[in-house]
mmCIF file of C-alpha atoms and ligand atoms in Angstrom:
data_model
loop_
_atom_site.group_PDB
_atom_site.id
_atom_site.type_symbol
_atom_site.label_atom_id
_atom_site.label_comp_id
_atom_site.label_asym_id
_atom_site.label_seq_id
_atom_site.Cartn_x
_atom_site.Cartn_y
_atom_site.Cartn_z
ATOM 1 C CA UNK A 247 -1.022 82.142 -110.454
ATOM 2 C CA UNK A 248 1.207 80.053 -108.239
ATOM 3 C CA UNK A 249 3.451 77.382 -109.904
ATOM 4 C CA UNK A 250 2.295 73.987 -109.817
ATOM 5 C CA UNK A 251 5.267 72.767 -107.833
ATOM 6 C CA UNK A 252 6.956 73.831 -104.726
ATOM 7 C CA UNK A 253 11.078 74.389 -104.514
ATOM 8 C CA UNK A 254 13.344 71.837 -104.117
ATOM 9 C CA UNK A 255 14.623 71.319 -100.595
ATOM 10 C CA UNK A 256 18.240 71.134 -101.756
ATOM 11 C CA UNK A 257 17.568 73.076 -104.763
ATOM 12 C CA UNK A 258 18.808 72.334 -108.219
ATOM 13 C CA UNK A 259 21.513 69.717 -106.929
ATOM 14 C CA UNK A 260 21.070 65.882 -108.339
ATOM 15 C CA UNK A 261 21.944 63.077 -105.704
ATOM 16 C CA UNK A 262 24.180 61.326 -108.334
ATOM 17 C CA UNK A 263 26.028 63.498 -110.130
ATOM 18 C CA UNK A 264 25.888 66.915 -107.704
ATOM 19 C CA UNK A 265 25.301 68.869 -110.622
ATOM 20 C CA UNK A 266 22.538 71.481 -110.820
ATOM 21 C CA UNK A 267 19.323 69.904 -112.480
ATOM 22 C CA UNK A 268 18.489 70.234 -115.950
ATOM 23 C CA UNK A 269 15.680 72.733 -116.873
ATOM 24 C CA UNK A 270 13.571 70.078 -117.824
ATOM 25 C CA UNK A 271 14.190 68.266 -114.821
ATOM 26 C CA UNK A 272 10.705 67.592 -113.225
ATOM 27 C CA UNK A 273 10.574 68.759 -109.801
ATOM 28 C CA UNK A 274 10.337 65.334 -106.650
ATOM 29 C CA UNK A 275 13.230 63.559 -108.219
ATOM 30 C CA UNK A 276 16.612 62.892 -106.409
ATOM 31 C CA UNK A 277 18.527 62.383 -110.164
ATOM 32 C CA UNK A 278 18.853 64.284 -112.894
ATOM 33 C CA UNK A 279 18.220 63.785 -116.579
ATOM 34 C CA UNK A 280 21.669 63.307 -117.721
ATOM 35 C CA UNK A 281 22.219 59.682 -119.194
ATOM 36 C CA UNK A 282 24.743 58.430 -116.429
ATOM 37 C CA UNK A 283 21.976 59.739 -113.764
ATOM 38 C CA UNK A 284 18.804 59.173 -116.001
ATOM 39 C CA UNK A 285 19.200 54.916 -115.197
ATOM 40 C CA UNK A 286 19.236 55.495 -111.500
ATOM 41 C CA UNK A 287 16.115 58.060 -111.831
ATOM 42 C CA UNK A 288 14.246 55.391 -113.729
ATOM 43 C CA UNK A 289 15.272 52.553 -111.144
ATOM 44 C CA UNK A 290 13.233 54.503 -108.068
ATOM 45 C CA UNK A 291 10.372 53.031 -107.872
ATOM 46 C CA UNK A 292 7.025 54.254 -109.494
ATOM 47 C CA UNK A 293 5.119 54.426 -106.262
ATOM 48 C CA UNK A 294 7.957 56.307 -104.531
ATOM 49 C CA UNK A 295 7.921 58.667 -107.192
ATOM 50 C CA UNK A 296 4.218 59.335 -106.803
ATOM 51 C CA UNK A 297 4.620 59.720 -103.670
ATOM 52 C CA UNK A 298 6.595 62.255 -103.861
ATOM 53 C CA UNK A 299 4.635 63.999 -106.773
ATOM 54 C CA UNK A 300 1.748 63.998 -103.715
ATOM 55 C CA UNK A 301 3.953 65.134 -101.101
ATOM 56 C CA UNK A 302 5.115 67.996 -103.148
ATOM 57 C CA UNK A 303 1.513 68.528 -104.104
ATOM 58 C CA UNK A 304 0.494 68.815 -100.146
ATOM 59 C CA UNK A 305 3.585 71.367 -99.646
ATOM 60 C CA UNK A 306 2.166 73.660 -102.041
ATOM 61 C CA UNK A 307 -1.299 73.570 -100.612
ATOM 62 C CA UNK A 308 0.146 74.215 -97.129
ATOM 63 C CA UNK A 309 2.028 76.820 -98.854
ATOM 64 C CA UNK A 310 -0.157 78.770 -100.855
ATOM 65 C CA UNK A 311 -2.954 78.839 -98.036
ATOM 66 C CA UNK A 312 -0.351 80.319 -95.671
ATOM 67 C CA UNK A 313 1.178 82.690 -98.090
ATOM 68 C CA UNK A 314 -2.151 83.937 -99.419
ATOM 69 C CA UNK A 315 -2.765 87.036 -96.707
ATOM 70 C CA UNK A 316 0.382 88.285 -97.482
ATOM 71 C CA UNK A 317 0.288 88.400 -101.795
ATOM 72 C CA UNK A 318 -3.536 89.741 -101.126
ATOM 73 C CA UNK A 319 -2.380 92.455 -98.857
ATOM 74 C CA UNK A 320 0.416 93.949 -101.402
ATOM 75 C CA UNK A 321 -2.305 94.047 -104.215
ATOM 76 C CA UNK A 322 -4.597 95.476 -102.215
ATOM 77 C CA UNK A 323 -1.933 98.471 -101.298
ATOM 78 C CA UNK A 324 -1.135 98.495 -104.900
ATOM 79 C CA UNK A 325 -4.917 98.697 -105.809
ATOM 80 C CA UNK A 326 -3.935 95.997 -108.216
ATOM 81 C CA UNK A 327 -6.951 93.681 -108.991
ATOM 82 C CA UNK A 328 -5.317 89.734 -108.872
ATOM 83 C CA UNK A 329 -5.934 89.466 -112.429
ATOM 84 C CA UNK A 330 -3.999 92.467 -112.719
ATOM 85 C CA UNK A 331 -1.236 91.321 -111.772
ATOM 86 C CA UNK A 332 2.168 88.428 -112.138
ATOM 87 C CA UNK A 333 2.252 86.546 -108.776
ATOM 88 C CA UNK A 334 3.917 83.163 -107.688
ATOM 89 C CA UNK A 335 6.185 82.162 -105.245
ATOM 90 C CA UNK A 336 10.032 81.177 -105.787
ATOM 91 C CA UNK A 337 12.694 80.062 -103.224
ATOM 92 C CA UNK A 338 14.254 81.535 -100.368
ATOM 93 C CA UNK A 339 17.625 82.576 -99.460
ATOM 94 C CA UNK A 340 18.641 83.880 -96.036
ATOM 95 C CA UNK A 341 22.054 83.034 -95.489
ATOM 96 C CA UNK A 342 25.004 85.850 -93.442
ATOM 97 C CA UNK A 343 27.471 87.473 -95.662
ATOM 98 C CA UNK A 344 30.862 85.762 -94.653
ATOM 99 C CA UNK A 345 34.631 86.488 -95.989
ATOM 100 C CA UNK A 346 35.663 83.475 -98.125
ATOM 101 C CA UNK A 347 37.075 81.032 -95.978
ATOM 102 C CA UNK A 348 40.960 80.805 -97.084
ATOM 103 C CA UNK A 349 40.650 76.967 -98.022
ATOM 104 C CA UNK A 350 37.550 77.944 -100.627
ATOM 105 C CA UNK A 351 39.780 80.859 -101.783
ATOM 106 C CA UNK A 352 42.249 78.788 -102.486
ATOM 107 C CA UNK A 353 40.641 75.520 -104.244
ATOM 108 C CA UNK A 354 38.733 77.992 -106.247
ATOM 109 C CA UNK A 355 41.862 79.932 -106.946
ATOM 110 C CA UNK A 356 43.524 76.538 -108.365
ATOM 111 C CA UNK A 357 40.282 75.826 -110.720
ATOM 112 C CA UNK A 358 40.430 79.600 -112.090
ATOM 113 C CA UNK A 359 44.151 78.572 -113.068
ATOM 114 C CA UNK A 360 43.714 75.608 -114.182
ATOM 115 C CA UNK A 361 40.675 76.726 -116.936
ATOM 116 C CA UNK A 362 42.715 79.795 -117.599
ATOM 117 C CA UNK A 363 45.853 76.989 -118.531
ATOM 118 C CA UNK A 364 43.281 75.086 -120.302
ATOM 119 C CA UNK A 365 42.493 78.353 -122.501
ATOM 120 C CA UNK A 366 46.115 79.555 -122.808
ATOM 121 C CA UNK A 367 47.038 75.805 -123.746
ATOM 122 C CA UNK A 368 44.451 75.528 -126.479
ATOM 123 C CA UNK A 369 44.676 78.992 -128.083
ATOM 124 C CA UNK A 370 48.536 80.472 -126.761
ATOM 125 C CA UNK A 371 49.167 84.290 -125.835
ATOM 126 C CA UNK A 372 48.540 86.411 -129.133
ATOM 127 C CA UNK A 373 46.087 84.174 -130.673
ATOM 128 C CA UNK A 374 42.340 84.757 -130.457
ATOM 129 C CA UNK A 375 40.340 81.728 -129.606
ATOM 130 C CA UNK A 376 37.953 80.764 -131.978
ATOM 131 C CA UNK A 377 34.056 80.757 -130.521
ATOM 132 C CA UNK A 378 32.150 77.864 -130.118
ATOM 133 C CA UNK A 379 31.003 75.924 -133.317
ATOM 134 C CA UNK A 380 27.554 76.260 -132.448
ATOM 135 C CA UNK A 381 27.732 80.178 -132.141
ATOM 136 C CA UNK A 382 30.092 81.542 -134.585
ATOM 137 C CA UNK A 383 30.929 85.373 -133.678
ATOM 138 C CA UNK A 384 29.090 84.525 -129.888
ATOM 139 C CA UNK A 385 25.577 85.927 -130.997
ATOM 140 C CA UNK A 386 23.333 83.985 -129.374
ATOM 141 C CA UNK A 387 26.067 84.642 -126.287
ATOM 142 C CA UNK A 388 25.617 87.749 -126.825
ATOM 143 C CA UNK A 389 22.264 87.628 -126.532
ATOM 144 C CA UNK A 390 21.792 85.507 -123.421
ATOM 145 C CA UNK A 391 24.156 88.676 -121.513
ATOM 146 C CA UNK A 392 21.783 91.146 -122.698
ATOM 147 C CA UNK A 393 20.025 93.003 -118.926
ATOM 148 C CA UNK A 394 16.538 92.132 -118.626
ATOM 149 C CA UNK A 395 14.023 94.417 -117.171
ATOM 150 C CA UNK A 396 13.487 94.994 -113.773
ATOM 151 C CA UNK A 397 10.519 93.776 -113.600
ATOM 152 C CA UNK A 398 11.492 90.113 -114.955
ATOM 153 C CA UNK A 399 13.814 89.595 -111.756
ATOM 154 C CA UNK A 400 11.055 90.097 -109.039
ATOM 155 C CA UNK A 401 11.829 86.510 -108.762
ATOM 156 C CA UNK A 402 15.391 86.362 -108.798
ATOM 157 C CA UNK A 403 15.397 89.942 -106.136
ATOM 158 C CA UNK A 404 13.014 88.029 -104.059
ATOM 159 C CA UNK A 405 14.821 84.838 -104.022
ATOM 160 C CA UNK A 406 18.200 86.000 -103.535
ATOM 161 C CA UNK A 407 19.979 83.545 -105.877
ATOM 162 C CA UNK A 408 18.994 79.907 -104.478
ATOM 163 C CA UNK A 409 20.676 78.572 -107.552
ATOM 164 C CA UNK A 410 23.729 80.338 -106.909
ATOM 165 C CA UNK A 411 24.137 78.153 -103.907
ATOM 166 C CA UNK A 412 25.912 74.787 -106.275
ATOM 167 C CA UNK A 413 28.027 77.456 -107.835
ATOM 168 C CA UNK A 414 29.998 77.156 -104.302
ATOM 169 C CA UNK A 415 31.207 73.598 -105.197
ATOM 170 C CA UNK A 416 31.678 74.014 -109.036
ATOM 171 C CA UNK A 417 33.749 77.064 -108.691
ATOM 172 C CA UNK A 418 31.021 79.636 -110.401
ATOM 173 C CA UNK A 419 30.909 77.048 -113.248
ATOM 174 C CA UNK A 420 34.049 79.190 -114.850
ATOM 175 C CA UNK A 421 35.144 76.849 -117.604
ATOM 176 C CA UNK A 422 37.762 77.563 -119.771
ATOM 177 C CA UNK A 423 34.569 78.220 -123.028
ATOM 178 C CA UNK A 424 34.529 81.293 -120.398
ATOM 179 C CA UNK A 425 37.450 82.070 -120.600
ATOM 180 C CA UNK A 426 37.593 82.098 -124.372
ATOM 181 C CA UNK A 427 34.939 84.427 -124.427
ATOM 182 C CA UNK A 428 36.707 86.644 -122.328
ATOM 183 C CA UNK A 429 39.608 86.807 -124.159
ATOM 184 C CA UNK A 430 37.461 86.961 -127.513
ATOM 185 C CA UNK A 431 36.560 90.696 -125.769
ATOM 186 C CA UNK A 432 39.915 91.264 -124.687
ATOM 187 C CA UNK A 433 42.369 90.017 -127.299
ATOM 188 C CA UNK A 434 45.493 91.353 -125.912
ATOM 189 C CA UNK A 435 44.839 89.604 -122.143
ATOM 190 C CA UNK A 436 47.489 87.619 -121.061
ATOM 191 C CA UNK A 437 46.889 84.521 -118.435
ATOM 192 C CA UNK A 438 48.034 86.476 -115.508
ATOM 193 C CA UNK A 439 45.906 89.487 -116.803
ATOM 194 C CA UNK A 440 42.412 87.251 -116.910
ATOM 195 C CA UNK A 441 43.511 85.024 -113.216
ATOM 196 C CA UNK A 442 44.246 88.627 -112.076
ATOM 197 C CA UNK A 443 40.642 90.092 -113.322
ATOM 198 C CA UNK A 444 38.676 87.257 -111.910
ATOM 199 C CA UNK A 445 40.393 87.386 -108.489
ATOM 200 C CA UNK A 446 39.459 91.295 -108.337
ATOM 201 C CA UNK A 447 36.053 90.698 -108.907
ATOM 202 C CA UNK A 448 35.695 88.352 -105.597
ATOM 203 C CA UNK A 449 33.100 90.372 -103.195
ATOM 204 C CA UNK A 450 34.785 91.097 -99.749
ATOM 205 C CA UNK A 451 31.861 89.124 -98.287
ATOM 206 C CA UNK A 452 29.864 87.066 -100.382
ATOM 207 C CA UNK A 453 26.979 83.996 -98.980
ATOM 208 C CA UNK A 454 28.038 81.786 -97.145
ATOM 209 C CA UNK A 455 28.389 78.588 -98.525
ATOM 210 C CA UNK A 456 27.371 79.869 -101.954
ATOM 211 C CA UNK A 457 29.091 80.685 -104.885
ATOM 212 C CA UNK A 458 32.296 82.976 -104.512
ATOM 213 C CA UNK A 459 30.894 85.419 -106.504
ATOM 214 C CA UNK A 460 27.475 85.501 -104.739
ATOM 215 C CA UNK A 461 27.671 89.081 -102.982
ATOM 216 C CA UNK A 462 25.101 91.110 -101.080
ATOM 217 C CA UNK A 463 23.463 92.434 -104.094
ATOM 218 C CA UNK A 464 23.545 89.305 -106.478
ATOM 219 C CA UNK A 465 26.883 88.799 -108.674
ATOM 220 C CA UNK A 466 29.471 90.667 -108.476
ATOM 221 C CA UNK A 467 30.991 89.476 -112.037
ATOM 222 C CA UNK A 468 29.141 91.494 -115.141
ATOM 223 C CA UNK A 469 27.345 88.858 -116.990
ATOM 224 C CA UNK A 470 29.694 88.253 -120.278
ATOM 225 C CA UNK A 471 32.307 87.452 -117.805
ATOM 226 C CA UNK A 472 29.960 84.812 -116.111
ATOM 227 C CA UNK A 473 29.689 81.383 -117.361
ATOM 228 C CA UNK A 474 27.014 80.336 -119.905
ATOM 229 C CA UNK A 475 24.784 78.307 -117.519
ATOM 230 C CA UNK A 476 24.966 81.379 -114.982
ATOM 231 C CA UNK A 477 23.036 83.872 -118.130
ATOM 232 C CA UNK A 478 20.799 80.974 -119.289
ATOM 233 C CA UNK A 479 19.253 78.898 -116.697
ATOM 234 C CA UNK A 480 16.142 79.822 -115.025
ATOM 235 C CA UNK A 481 14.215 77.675 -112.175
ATOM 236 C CA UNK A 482 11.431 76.765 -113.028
ATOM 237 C CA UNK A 483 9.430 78.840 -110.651
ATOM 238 C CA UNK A 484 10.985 81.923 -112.628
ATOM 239 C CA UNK A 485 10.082 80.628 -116.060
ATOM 240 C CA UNK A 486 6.757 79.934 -114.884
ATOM 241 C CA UNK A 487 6.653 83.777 -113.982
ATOM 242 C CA UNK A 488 7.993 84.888 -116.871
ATOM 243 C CA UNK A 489 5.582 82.756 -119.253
ATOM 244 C CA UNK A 490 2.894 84.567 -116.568
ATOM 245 C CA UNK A 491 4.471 88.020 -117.628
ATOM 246 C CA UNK A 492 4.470 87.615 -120.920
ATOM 247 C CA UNK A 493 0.559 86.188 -120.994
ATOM 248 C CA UNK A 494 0.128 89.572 -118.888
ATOM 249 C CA UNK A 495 2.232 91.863 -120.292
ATOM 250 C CA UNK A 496 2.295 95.471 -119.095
ATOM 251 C CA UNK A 497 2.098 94.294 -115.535
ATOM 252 C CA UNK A 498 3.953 94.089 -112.179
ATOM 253 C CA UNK A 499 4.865 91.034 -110.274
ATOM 254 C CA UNK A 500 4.190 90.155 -106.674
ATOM 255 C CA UNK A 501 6.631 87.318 -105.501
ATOM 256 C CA UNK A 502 6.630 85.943 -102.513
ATOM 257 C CA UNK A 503 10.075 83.818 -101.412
ATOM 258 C CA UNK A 504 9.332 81.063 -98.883
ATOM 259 C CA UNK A 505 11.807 78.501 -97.120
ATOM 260 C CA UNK A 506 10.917 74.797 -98.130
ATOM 261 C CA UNK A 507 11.499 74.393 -94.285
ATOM 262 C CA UNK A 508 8.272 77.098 -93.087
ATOM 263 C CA UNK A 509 6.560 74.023 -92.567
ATOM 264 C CA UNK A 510 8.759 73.288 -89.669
ATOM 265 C CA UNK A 511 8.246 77.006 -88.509
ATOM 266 C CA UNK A 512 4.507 77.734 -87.906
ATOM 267 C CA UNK A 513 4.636 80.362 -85.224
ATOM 268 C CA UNK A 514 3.256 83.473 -86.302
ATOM 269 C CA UNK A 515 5.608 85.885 -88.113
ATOM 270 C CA UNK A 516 8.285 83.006 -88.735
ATOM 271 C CA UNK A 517 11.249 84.437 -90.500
ATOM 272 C CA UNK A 518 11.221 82.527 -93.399
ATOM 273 C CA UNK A 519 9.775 84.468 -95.818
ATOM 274 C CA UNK A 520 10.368 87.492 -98.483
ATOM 275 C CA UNK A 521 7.770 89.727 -100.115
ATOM 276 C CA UNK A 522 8.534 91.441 -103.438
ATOM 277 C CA UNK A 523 6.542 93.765 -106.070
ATOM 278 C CA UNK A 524 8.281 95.455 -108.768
ATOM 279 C CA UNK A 525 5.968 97.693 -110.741
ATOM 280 C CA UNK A 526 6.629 97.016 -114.725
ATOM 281 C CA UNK A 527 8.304 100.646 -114.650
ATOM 282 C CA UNK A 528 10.592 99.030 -112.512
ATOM 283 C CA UNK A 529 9.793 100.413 -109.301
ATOM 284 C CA UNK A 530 10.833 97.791 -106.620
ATOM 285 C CA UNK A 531 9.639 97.154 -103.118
ATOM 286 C CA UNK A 532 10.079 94.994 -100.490
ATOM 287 C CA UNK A 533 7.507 94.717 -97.328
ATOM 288 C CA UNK A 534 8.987 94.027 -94.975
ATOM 289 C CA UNK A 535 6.127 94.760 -92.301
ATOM 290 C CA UNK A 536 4.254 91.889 -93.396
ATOM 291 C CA UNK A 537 4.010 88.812 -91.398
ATOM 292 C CA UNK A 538 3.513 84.947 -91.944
ATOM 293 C CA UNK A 539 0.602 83.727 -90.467
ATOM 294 C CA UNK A 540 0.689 81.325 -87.742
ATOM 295 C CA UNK A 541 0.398 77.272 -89.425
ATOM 296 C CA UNK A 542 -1.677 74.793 -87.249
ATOM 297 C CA UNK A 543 -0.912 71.136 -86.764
ATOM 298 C CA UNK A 544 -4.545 70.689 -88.489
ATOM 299 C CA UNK A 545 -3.292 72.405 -91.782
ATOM 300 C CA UNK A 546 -0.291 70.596 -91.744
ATOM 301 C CA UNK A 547 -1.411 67.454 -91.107
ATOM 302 C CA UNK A 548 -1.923 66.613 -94.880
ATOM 303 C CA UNK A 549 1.680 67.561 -95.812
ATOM 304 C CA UNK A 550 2.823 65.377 -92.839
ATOM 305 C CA UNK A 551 1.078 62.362 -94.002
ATOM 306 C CA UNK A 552 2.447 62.595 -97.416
ATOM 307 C CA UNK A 553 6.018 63.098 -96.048
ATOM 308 C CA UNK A 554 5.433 60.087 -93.416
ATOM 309 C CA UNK A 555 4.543 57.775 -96.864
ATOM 310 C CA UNK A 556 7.673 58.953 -98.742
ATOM 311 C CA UNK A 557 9.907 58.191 -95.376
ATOM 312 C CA UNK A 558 8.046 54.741 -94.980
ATOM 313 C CA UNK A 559 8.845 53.703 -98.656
ATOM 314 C CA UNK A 560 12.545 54.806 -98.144
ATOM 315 C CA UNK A 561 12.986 53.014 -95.379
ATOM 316 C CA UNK A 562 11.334 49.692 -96.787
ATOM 317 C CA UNK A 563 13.549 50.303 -100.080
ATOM 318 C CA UNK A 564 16.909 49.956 -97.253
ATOM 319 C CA UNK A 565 16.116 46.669 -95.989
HETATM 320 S S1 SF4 B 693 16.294 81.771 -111.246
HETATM 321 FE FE1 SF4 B 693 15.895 83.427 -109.781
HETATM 322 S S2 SF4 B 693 14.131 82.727 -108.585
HETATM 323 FE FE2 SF4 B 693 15.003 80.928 -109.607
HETATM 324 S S3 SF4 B 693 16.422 80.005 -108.113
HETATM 325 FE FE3 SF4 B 693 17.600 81.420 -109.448
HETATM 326 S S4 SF4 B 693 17.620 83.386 -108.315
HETATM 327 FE FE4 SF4 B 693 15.964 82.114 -107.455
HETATM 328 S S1 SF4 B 694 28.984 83.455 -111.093
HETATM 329 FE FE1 SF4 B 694 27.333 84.778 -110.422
HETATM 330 S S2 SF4 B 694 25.485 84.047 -111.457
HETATM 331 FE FE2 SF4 B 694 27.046 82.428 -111.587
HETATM 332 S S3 SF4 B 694 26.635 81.069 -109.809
HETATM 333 FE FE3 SF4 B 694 28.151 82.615 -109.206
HETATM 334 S S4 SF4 B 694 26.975 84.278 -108.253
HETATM 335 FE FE4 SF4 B 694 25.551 83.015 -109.458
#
């Protein structure tokens, strides 16, 4: 099954606040659900917002009709019958490994400080800080760092960490609750020894633009040193795969990773795109030898209309 709803174009980020959206956060809005954001959410219009829900609802036409050859072709070379099988599409990431530009070294190097001062400030050198009062001894923490099988992060392998990308501006969401955790595990760490950790764990390249941990094969910091939001949150696309696993379980996933922007690339073999299968012993492969199909002005003509209606509303909403 495909989701219901296609990614975000500037995934996971709310237009008020610039923080990721919430999990619940329906997919066509600008705001998130957070109180300060939820008023200016619930001042768009109704119309625009239906709108929207329609243009959303032509992308994934467009997108599942294009993307259909290439999710039939891995099942058939995996003799996997569709009902057989965990399949959806996800979001795409193709941006160049870069070094971290000094400037983002350095203004993420001043947050890691200052939430490692926060910690140190709170709980001094010698003293163990206490974990949160809503997980006493860190289990459910514990449980959220536990690995999860291979075959659960099709998605994630596929997508190549699209909602990684706000952890560029919010410094990997390190907060100084991260910090206690660390030191929780490492009792004896001094400040300098936890600044000193985190800055060794930087990748020598990592995506551009993205988080400062986001490295050529996913993050480079083990998951209890990660923040909480960074071993909870799931897009939606990935939950709706997992509930899709676990109605299915015992099988492999197909995922196919598509730019928001393919619509704007309909020559034949456009580069926009990432096929995935991991087998549910874990066996992982990527096809690369498959192609996008060519998109015609005729099949995109529906998603063009609905965008067209949501640009004329804007624009009336300005005056
Ligand atoms: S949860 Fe996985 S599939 Fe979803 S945006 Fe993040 S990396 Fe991509
Ligand atoms: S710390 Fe890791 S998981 Fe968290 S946003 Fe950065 S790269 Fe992604």
């Amino acid at each position: 099954m495909f989701p219901a709803r296609p990614p975000r174009q500037n995934p996971q980020l709310c237009q008020a606040c610039r923080q990721p959206f919430l999990e619940e956060d329906e997919l066509g809005f600008d705001f998130c659900g957070r109180s300060a954001c939820l008023t200016r959410r619930q001042l768009e219009r109704p119309e625009l917002n239906q709108l929207r829900q329609a243009r959303e609802a032509r992308w994934l036409e467009v997108t599942q009709r294009r993307t259909a050859p290439l999710l039939d072709a891995v099942l058939s070379r995996l003799e996997t019958p569709a009902s057989e099988a965990v399949t959806g599409l996800v979001p795409f990431v193709d941006r160049p490994l870069v070094p971290l530009p000094a400037d983002r070294r350095a203004s993420f190097e001043t947050h890691l400080r200052q939430v490692v001062d926060n910690s140190f400030t709170e709980t001094p050198e010698g003293s163990e800080p206490l974990p949160p009062k809503d997980d006493p001894d860190y289990a459910q923490r514990a449980a959220d760092e536990a690995e999860e099988p291979s075959v659960l992060n099709a998605a994630c392998i596929a997508c190549r960490g699209d909602c990684c990308l706000p952890g560029g501006t919010h410094h990997a969401f390190l907060s100084a609750r991260t910090i206690d955790r660390f030191r929780w595990r490492h009792p004896s760490a001094r400040a300098k020894d936890v600044i000193s950790y985190y800055l060794a764990a930087l990748p020598d390249e990592s995506v551009q633009g993205s988080c400062v941990y986001h490295g050529a094969f996913g993050c480079t910091l083990k998951r209890e040193d990660r923040s909480s939001i960074c071993n909870t949150f799931l897009c939606w696309f990935r939950r709706e795969l997992d509930k899709d696993h676990a109605r299915k379980p015992g099988y492999g996933e197909v995922v196919v990773a598509i730019a928001r922007t393919h619509t704007q690339r309909q020559e034949e073999d456009a580069p926009c795109v990432r096929v995935v299968s991991v087998a549910e012993d874990g066996v992982l492969t990527e096809h690369t030898d498959l192609k996008l199909p060519a998109l015609s002005d005729v099949e995109l003509a529906p998603f063009h209309a609905a965008l067209s209606a949501v640009h004329t509303v804007k624009e009336e909403r300005k005056r």
